Amino acid sequence: MQPIATIKKTKEIQEKYNVFTKKTYGQNFIIEPKVVEKIAQAAIKDPNELVFEIGPGIGALTQFLCQRSNQVIAFEIDDRLPVVLENEIGSDHLQIVLQDFLKVDVDSIIQKYRKENQKVVFASNLPYYITTPILFKLFETKEEIERITVMMQKEVGDRFLAKENDKDYNALSVITKYRCDVKKVMDVSRHVFWPKPNVDSMVIQFTFHQKYHLENEDVFFKMVKACFTQRRKTIYNNFSAFVQNKEIALSILEKAGIEASTRGQQCTLDDFIRLYECGKEYYDC
Ligand code: SAM
């Protein structure tokens, strides 16, 4: 197999199909085969896993995903690219869907493609302009996902890896820990992309666990987001706005054993879980 992820092949494909990169779609293609190979290895543990790729581009990563899995469904927004993928990869393991992934109902597509007992994984070199909304969409999915392995801007990756009291710790860090174990697969230099972006990248893997089962997770997520609304304010300030009653907010915080003067970024996932449990009858969402 001749890798697509080289500068020579990428330029050749771009000229052949007249598919020059579109900035608006966050198109920075990988031009180092070792990088895509490592992402595919981390993403797929078994050839029977159902793989969803977001943004295949001209196929740099897709090619390696199709080598490791028998079923890859790739969602691409750019209508110039399906023909490139079909011609250049030509694998019967691959199905291309021309669609904006932000408009996809993730539960429905999993139900549509998953065979009985099949594990579901996501892999992507994400378009950076929509990294967070895509990941939130996946974390809020009800259908079971095994793992997500994605490339993102280094600074965003740092937020996922952040622990309480770190400057990058926020609602996303907490919600992610509620759903998954998070680990860094590798750092990736800006020099292995074409065109070269202004930032370095990181590949992060999220492995879903079933450690927590709160009664109403949507409310829990809203409560966590509310506690970080204004970072400089105390948890008491942010949380009372969420509860819409200062006295009740204070009594819930006391019951949960959280000082009113604490800030959201000092609280652990366990603190937020206690806060939810101690006041759940008051949250009107
Ligand atoms: N996977 C390729 C690679 O690694 O070389 C391309 C990655 S490039 C950073 C991001 C890809 O996502 C582009 O092909 C872009 O067209 C596609 N894309 C951007 N927004 C999208 C969306 N909303 N839904 C699906 N694909 C999208």
mmCIF file of N, CA, C and O in Angstrom, residues 68-141:
data_model
loop_
_atom_site.group_PDB
_atom_site.id
_atom_site.type_symbol
_atom_site.label_atom_id
_atom_site.label_comp_id
_atom_site.label_asym_id
_atom_site.label_seq_id
_atom_site.Cartn_x
_atom_site.Cartn_y
_atom_site.Cartn_z
ATOM 1 N N ARG A 68 -6.934 -1.881 9.342
ATOM 2 C CA ARG A 68 -7.071 -2.520 10.663
ATOM 3 C C ARG A 68 -8.490 -2.960 11.005
ATOM 4 O O ARG A 68 -8.685 -3.761 11.906
ATOM 5 N N SER A 69 -9.495 -2.360 10.315
ATOM 6 C CA SER A 69 -10.878 -2.729 10.619
ATOM 7 C C SER A 69 -11.619 -3.137 9.358
ATOM 8 O O SER A 69 -11.347 -2.627 8.269
ATOM 9 N N ASN A 70 -12.599 -4.029 9.519
ATOM 10 C CA ASN A 70 -13.381 -4.496 8.367
ATOM 11 C C ASN A 70 -14.505 -3.545 8.028
ATOM 12 O O ASN A 70 -15.163 -3.701 7.007
ATOM 13 N N GLN A 71 -14.779 -2.563 8.912
ATOM 14 C CA GLN A 71 -15.910 -1.664 8.657
ATOM 15 C C GLN A 71 -15.609 -0.249 9.141
ATOM 16 O O GLN A 71 -15.561 0.022 10.343
ATOM 17 N N VAL A 72 -15.401 0.637 8.193
ATOM 18 C CA VAL A 72 -15.108 2.041 8.515
ATOM 19 C C VAL A 72 -16.166 2.915 7.846
ATOM 20 O O VAL A 72 -16.368 2.834 6.626
ATOM 21 N N ILE A 73 -16.838 3.750 8.641
ATOM 22 C CA ILE A 73 -17.828 4.676 8.093
ATOM 23 C C ILE A 73 -17.240 6.080 8.272
ATOM 24 O O ILE A 73 -16.996 6.505 9.407
ATOM 25 N N ALA A 74 -16.998 6.776 7.155
ATOM 26 C CA ALA A 74 -16.316 8.072 7.236
ATOM 27 C C ALA A 74 -17.275 9.199 6.840
ATOM 28 O O ALA A 74 -17.866 9.166 5.755
ATOM 29 N N PHE A 75 -17.408 10.189 7.743
ATOM 30 C CA PHE A 75 -18.295 11.334 7.498
ATOM 31 C C PHE A 75 -17.483 12.538 7.045
ATOM 32 O O PHE A 75 -16.621 13.008 7.795
ATOM 33 N N GLU A 76 -17.763 13.010 5.835
ATOM 34 C CA GLU A 76 -17.010 14.153 5.301
ATOM 35 C C GLU A 76 -17.994 15.232 4.832
ATOM 36 O O GLU A 76 -19.005 14.930 4.220
ATOM 37 N N ILE A 77 -17.649 16.494 5.122
ATOM 38 C CA ILE A 77 -18.537 17.605 4.758
ATOM 39 C C ILE A 77 -18.266 18.125 3.340
ATOM 40 O O ILE A 77 -19.149 18.676 2.683
ATOM 41 N N ASP A 78 -17.043 17.929 2.836
ATOM 42 C CA ASP A 78 -16.615 18.544 1.576
ATOM 43 C C ASP A 78 -17.005 17.650 0.397
ATOM 44 O O ASP A 78 -16.454 16.550 0.239
ATOM 45 N N ASP A 79 -17.934 18.143 -0.433
ATOM 46 C CA ASP A 79 -18.473 17.275 -1.495
ATOM 47 C C ASP A 79 -17.481 16.991 -2.623
ATOM 48 O O ASP A 79 -17.751 16.207 -3.522
ATOM 49 N N ARG A 80 -16.281 17.585 -2.577
ATOM 50 C CA ARG A 80 -15.275 17.278 -3.590
ATOM 51 C C ARG A 80 -14.533 15.983 -3.249
ATOM 52 O O ARG A 80 -13.837 15.422 -4.094
ATOM 53 N N LEU A 81 -14.638 15.528 -1.987
ATOM 54 C CA LEU A 81 -13.716 14.481 -1.530
ATOM 55 C C LEU A 81 -14.175 13.016 -1.659
ATOM 56 O O LEU A 81 -13.317 12.141 -1.811
ATOM 57 N N PRO A 82 -15.488 12.711 -1.627
ATOM 58 C CA PRO A 82 -15.853 11.284 -1.731
ATOM 59 C C PRO A 82 -15.256 10.582 -2.952
ATOM 60 O O PRO A 82 -14.743 9.463 -2.835
ATOM 61 N N VAL A 83 -15.232 11.261 -4.099
ATOM 62 C CA VAL A 83 -14.698 10.612 -5.302
ATOM 63 C C VAL A 83 -13.198 10.310 -5.142
ATOM 64 O O VAL A 83 -12.705 9.258 -5.566
ATOM 65 N N VAL A 84 -12.493 11.216 -4.467
ATOM 66 C CA VAL A 84 -11.055 11.005 -4.230
ATOM 67 C C VAL A 84 -10.873 9.757 -3.349
ATOM 68 O O VAL A 84 -10.050 8.872 -3.646
ATOM 69 N N LEU A 85 -11.669 9.706 -2.281
ATOM 70 C CA LEU A 85 -11.545 8.586 -1.335
ATOM 71 C C LEU A 85 -11.875 7.255 -2.023
ATOM 72 O O LEU A 85 -11.178 6.256 -1.836
ATOM 73 N N GLU A 86 -12.949 7.271 -2.817
ATOM 74 C CA GLU A 86 -13.332 6.034 -3.505
ATOM 75 C C GLU A 86 -12.226 5.556 -4.440
ATOM 76 O O GLU A 86 -11.857 4.386 -4.430
ATOM 77 N N ASN A 87 -11.667 6.495 -5.224
ATOM 78 C CA ASN A 87 -10.635 6.098 -6.187
ATOM 79 C C ASN A 87 -9.315 5.750 -5.517
ATOM 80 O O ASN A 87 -8.656 4.789 -5.900
ATOM 81 N N GLU A 88 -8.910 6.544 -4.534
ATOM 82 C CA GLU A 88 -7.562 6.389 -3.980
ATOM 83 C C GLU A 88 -7.475 5.280 -2.942
ATOM 84 O O GLU A 88 -6.425 4.689 -2.753
ATOM 85 N N ILE A 89 -8.588 5.024 -2.237
ATOM 86 C CA ILE A 89 -8.523 3.973 -1.206
ATOM 87 C C ILE A 89 -9.129 2.678 -1.743
ATOM 88 O O ILE A 89 -8.551 1.610 -1.579
ATOM 89 N N GLY A 90 -10.289 2.828 -2.374
ATOM 90 C CA GLY A 90 -10.914 1.674 -3.036
ATOM 91 C C GLY A 90 -10.948 0.428 -2.170
ATOM 92 O O GLY A 90 -10.593 -0.651 -2.624
ATOM 93 N N SER A 91 -11.382 0.564 -0.908
ATOM 94 C CA SER A 91 -11.436 -0.606 -0.034
ATOM 95 C C SER A 91 -12.894 -0.959 0.215
ATOM 96 O O SER A 91 -13.727 -0.079 0.425
ATOM 97 N N ASP A 92 -13.211 -2.253 0.198
ATOM 98 C CA ASP A 92 -14.613 -2.596 0.496
ATOM 99 C C ASP A 92 -14.883 -2.567 2.006
ATOM 100 O O ASP A 92 -15.976 -2.877 2.454
ATOM 101 N N HIS A 93 -13.885 -2.155 2.777
ATOM 102 C CA HIS A 93 -14.120 -1.940 4.214
ATOM 103 C C HIS A 93 -14.688 -0.537 4.456
ATOM 104 O O HIS A 93 -15.081 -0.209 5.560
ATOM 105 N N LEU A 94 -14.659 0.307 3.419
ATOM 106 C CA LEU A 94 -14.976 1.734 3.607
ATOM 107 C C LEU A 94 -16.328 2.132 3.034
ATOM 108 O O LEU A 94 -16.678 1.777 1.911
ATOM 109 N N GLN A 95 -17.066 2.915 3.844
ATOM 110 C CA GLN A 95 -18.301 3.533 3.375
ATOM 111 C C GLN A 95 -18.196 5.030 3.657
ATOM 112 O O GLN A 95 -17.875 5.408 4.796
ATOM 113 N N ILE A 96 -18.431 5.855 2.645
ATOM 114 C CA ILE A 96 -18.292 7.307 2.837
ATOM 115 C C ILE A 96 -19.672 7.932 2.929
ATOM 116 O O ILE A 96 -20.561 7.622 2.129
ATOM 117 N N VAL A 97 -19.844 8.807 3.919
ATOM 118 C CA VAL A 97 -21.121 9.521 4.048
ATOM 119 C C VAL A 97 -20.822 11.005 3.914
ATOM 120 O O VAL A 97 -20.027 11.552 4.684
ATOM 121 N N LEU A 98 -21.445 11.639 2.916
ATOM 122 C CA LEU A 98 -21.236 13.079 2.697
ATOM 123 C C LEU A 98 -22.223 13.818 3.591
ATOM 124 O O LEU A 98 -23.401 13.938 3.272
ATOM 125 N N GLN A 99 -21.738 14.281 4.735
ATOM 126 C CA GLN A 99 -22.626 14.937 5.705
ATOM 127 C C GLN A 99 -21.816 15.727 6.726
ATOM 128 O O GLN A 99 -20.699 15.337 7.087
ATOM 129 N N ASP A 100 -22.407 16.823 7.171
ATOM 130 C CA ASP A 100 -21.828 17.622 8.254
ATOM 131 C C ASP A 100 -22.000 16.824 9.546
ATOM 132 O O ASP A 100 -23.133 16.562 9.970
ATOM 133 N N PHE A 101 -20.899 16.435 10.172
ATOM 134 C CA PHE A 101 -21.014 15.579 11.356
ATOM 135 C C PHE A 101 -21.761 16.264 12.496
ATOM 136 O O PHE A 101 -22.372 15.609 13.327
ATOM 137 N N LEU A 102 -21.722 17.584 12.520
ATOM 138 C CA LEU A 102 -22.435 18.297 13.595
ATOM 139 C C LEU A 102 -23.946 18.108 13.469
ATOM 140 O O LEU A 102 -24.682 18.314 14.431
ATOM 141 N N LYS A 103 -24.397 17.722 12.299
ATOM 142 C CA LYS A 103 -25.843 17.531 12.101
ATOM 143 C C LYS A 103 -26.249 16.065 12.225
ATOM 144 O O LYS A 103 -27.419 15.724 12.078
ATOM 145 N N VAL A 104 -25.283 15.218 12.503
ATOM 146 C CA VAL A 104 -25.567 13.779 12.596
ATOM 147 C C VAL A 104 -26.160 13.449 13.966
ATOM 148 O O VAL A 104 -25.706 13.981 14.976
ATOM 149 N N ASP A 105 -27.172 12.584 13.983
ATOM 150 C CA ASP A 105 -27.674 12.082 15.261
ATOM 151 C C ASP A 105 -26.847 10.822 15.576
ATOM 152 O O ASP A 105 -27.024 9.777 14.941
ATOM 153 N N VAL A 106 -25.933 10.959 16.529
ATOM 154 C CA VAL A 106 -24.942 9.896 16.755
ATOM 155 C C VAL A 106 -25.611 8.593 17.209
ATOM 156 O O VAL A 106 -25.238 7.498 16.760
ATOM 157 N N ASP A 107 -26.634 8.705 18.062
ATOM 158 C CA ASP A 107 -27.324 7.482 18.506
ATOM 159 C C ASP A 107 -27.913 6.728 17.302
ATOM 160 O O ASP A 107 -27.800 5.503 17.215
ATOM 161 N N SER A 108 -28.518 7.479 16.377
ATOM 162 C CA SER A 108 -29.148 6.821 15.210
ATOM 163 C C SER A 108 -28.121 6.151 14.310
ATOM 164 O O SER A 108 -28.365 5.042 13.821
ATOM 165 N N ILE A 109 -26.968 6.820 14.091
ATOM 166 C CA ILE A 109 -26.003 6.179 13.174
ATOM 167 C C ILE A 109 -25.395 4.929 13.817
ATOM 168 O O ILE A 109 -25.122 3.948 13.141
ATOM 169 N N ILE A 110 -25.209 4.969 15.137
ATOM 170 C CA ILE A 110 -24.677 3.760 15.797
ATOM 171 C C ILE A 110 -25.698 2.621 15.647
ATOM 172 O O ILE A 110 -25.361 1.498 15.273
ATOM 173 N N GLN A 111 -26.980 2.959 15.907
ATOM 174 C CA GLN A 111 -28.026 1.923 15.780
ATOM 175 C C GLN A 111 -28.082 1.395 14.343
ATOM 176 O O GLN A 111 -28.280 0.206 14.114
ATOM 177 N N LYS A 112 -27.888 2.287 13.398
ATOM 178 C CA LYS A 112 -27.982 1.900 11.984
ATOM 179 C C LYS A 112 -26.872 0.928 11.552
ATOM 180 O O LYS A 112 -27.126 -0.052 10.862
ATOM 181 N N TYR A 113 -25.648 1.210 11.976
ATOM 182 C CA TYR A 113 -24.513 0.427 11.446
ATOM 183 C C TYR A 113 -24.044 -0.703 12.359
ATOM 184 O O TYR A 113 -23.385 -1.623 11.894
ATOM 185 N N ARG A 114 -24.322 -0.629 13.661
ATOM 186 C CA ARG A 114 -23.755 -1.619 14.585
ATOM 187 C C ARG A 114 -24.404 -2.995 14.418
ATOM 188 O O ARG A 114 -25.627 -3.110 14.426
ATOM 189 N N LYS A 115 -23.548 -4.014 14.310
ATOM 190 C CA LYS A 115 -24.081 -5.384 14.308
ATOM 191 C C LYS A 115 -24.113 -5.846 15.770
ATOM 192 O O LYS A 115 -23.468 -5.235 16.622
ATOM 193 N N GLU A 116 -24.792 -6.929 16.028
ATOM 194 C CA GLU A 116 -24.942 -7.392 17.408
ATOM 195 C C GLU A 116 -23.583 -7.564 18.097
ATOM 196 O O GLU A 116 -22.668 -8.157 17.509
ATOM 197 N N ASN A 117 -23.488 -7.023 19.310
ATOM 198 C CA ASN A 117 -22.278 -7.135 20.143
ATOM 199 C C ASN A 117 -21.026 -6.461 19.570
ATOM 200 O O ASN A 117 -19.926 -6.668 20.061
ATOM 201 N N GLN A 118 -21.187 -5.707 18.493
ATOM 202 C CA GLN A 118 -20.017 -5.067 17.877
ATOM 203 C C GLN A 118 -19.605 -3.838 18.700
ATOM 204 O O GLN A 118 -20.459 -3.059 19.132
ATOM 205 N N LYS A 119 -18.321 -3.695 18.914
ATOM 206 C CA LYS A 119 -17.825 -2.520 19.641
ATOM 207 C C LYS A 119 -17.697 -1.337 18.694
ATOM 208 O O LYS A 119 -17.341 -1.531 17.519
ATOM 209 N N VAL A 120 -17.957 -0.135 19.226
ATOM 210 C CA VAL A 120 -17.948 1.071 18.397
ATOM 211 C C VAL A 120 -16.805 1.983 18.822
ATOM 212 O O VAL A 120 -16.651 2.285 20.010
ATOM 213 N N VAL A 121 -15.999 2.412 17.854
ATOM 214 C CA VAL A 121 -14.915 3.349 18.172
ATOM 215 C C VAL A 121 -14.966 4.533 17.200
ATOM 216 O O VAL A 121 -15.474 4.403 16.085
ATOM 217 N N PHE A 122 -14.451 5.669 17.647
ATOM 218 C CA PHE A 122 -14.341 6.855 16.787
ATOM 219 C C PHE A 122 -12.860 7.200 16.637
ATOM 220 O O PHE A 122 -12.096 7.092 17.611
ATOM 221 N N ALA A 123 -12.501 7.647 15.435
ATOM 222 C CA ALA A 123 -11.116 8.079 15.203
ATOM 223 C C ALA A 123 -11.155 9.288 14.299
ATOM 224 O O ALA A 123 -11.980 9.362 13.381
ATOM 225 N N SER A 124 -10.275 10.243 14.551
ATOM 226 C CA SER A 124 -10.289 11.438 13.699
ATOM 227 C C SER A 124 -9.066 12.316 13.914
ATOM 228 O O SER A 124 -8.537 12.398 15.022
ATOM 229 N N ASN A 125 -8.669 12.953 12.825
ATOM 230 C CA ASN A 125 -7.823 14.134 12.933
ATOM 231 C C ASN A 125 -8.841 15.258 12.807
ATOM 232 O O ASN A 125 -9.253 15.617 11.708
ATOM 233 N N LEU A 126 -9.293 15.754 13.942
ATOM 234 C CA LEU A 126 -10.472 16.627 13.967
ATOM 235 C C LEU A 126 -10.239 17.968 13.302
ATOM 236 O O LEU A 126 -9.153 18.540 13.414
ATOM 237 N N PRO A 127 -11.301 18.476 12.627
ATOM 238 C CA PRO A 127 -11.221 19.872 12.185
ATOM 239 C C PRO A 127 -11.206 20.747 13.447
ATOM 240 O O PRO A 127 -12.128 20.660 14.270
ATOM 241 N N TYR A 128 -10.142 21.534 13.645
ATOM 242 C CA TYR A 128 -9.942 22.193 14.939
ATOM 243 C C TYR A 128 -11.053 23.166 15.317
ATOM 244 O O TYR A 128 -11.323 23.365 16.483
ATOM 245 N N TYR A 129 -11.702 23.750 14.283
ATOM 246 C CA TYR A 129 -12.696 24.776 14.608
ATOM 247 C C TYR A 129 -13.940 24.191 15.278
ATOM 248 O O TYR A 129 -14.745 24.938 15.819
ATOM 249 N N ILE A 130 -14.104 22.856 15.237
ATOM 250 C CA ILE A 130 -15.279 22.259 15.887
ATOM 251 C C ILE A 130 -14.920 21.086 16.813
ATOM 252 O O ILE A 130 -15.748 20.225 17.074
ATOM 253 N N THR A 131 -13.708 21.085 17.326
ATOM 254 C CA THR A 131 -13.281 19.989 18.220
ATOM 255 C C THR A 131 -14.224 19.824 19.412
ATOM 256 O O THR A 131 -14.717 18.729 19.685
ATOM 257 N N THR A 132 -14.474 20.930 20.124
ATOM 258 C CA THR A 132 -15.256 20.810 21.361
ATOM 259 C C THR A 132 -16.704 20.403 21.088
ATOM 260 O O THR A 132 -17.183 19.450 21.717
ATOM 261 N N PRO A 133 -17.422 21.054 20.160
ATOM 262 C CA PRO A 133 -18.796 20.591 19.920
ATOM 263 C C PRO A 133 -18.883 19.138 19.471
ATOM 264 O O PRO A 133 -19.800 18.417 19.889
ATOM 265 N N ILE A 134 -17.908 18.677 18.696
ATOM 266 C CA ILE A 134 -17.967 17.266 18.267
ATOM 267 C C ILE A 134 -17.795 16.352 19.480
ATOM 268 O O ILE A 134 -18.532 15.397 19.680
ATOM 269 N N LEU A 135 -16.825 16.684 20.334
ATOM 270 C CA LEU A 135 -16.579 15.803 21.478
ATOM 271 C C LEU A 135 -17.751 15.823 22.460
ATOM 272 O O LEU A 135 -18.156 14.780 22.961
ATOM 273 N N PHE A 136 -18.320 16.991 22.714
ATOM 274 C CA PHE A 136 -19.494 17.047 23.597
ATOM 275 C C PHE A 136 -20.612 16.167 23.033
ATOM 276 O O PHE A 136 -21.293 15.455 23.760
ATOM 277 N N LYS A 137 -20.781 16.236 21.720
ATOM 278 C CA LYS A 137 -21.808 15.429 21.051
ATOM 279 C C LYS A 137 -21.574 13.935 21.330
ATOM 280 O O LYS A 137 -22.498 13.196 21.631
ATOM 281 N N LEU A 138 -20.318 13.513 21.259
ATOM 282 C CA LEU A 138 -20.008 12.100 21.484
ATOM 283 C C LEU A 138 -20.175 11.721 22.963
ATOM 284 O O LEU A 138 -20.685 10.659 23.288
ATOM 285 N N PHE A 139 -19.756 12.629 23.864
ATOM 286 C CA PHE A 139 -19.862 12.321 25.301
ATOM 287 C C PHE A 139 -21.321 12.254 25.752
ATOM 288 O O PHE A 139 -21.635 11.620 26.743
ATOM 289 N N GLU A 140 -22.190 12.954 25.047
ATOM 290 C CA GLU A 140 -23.592 12.983 25.476
ATOM 291 C C GLU A 140 -24.432 11.903 24.785
ATOM 292 O O GLU A 140 -25.622 11.788 25.021
ATOM 293 N N THR A 141 -23.781 11.075 23.989
ATOM 294 C CA THR A 141 -24.466 9.969 23.296
ATOM 295 C C THR A 141 -24.970 8.933 24.298
ATOM 296 O O THR A 141 -24.305 8.658 25.290
#
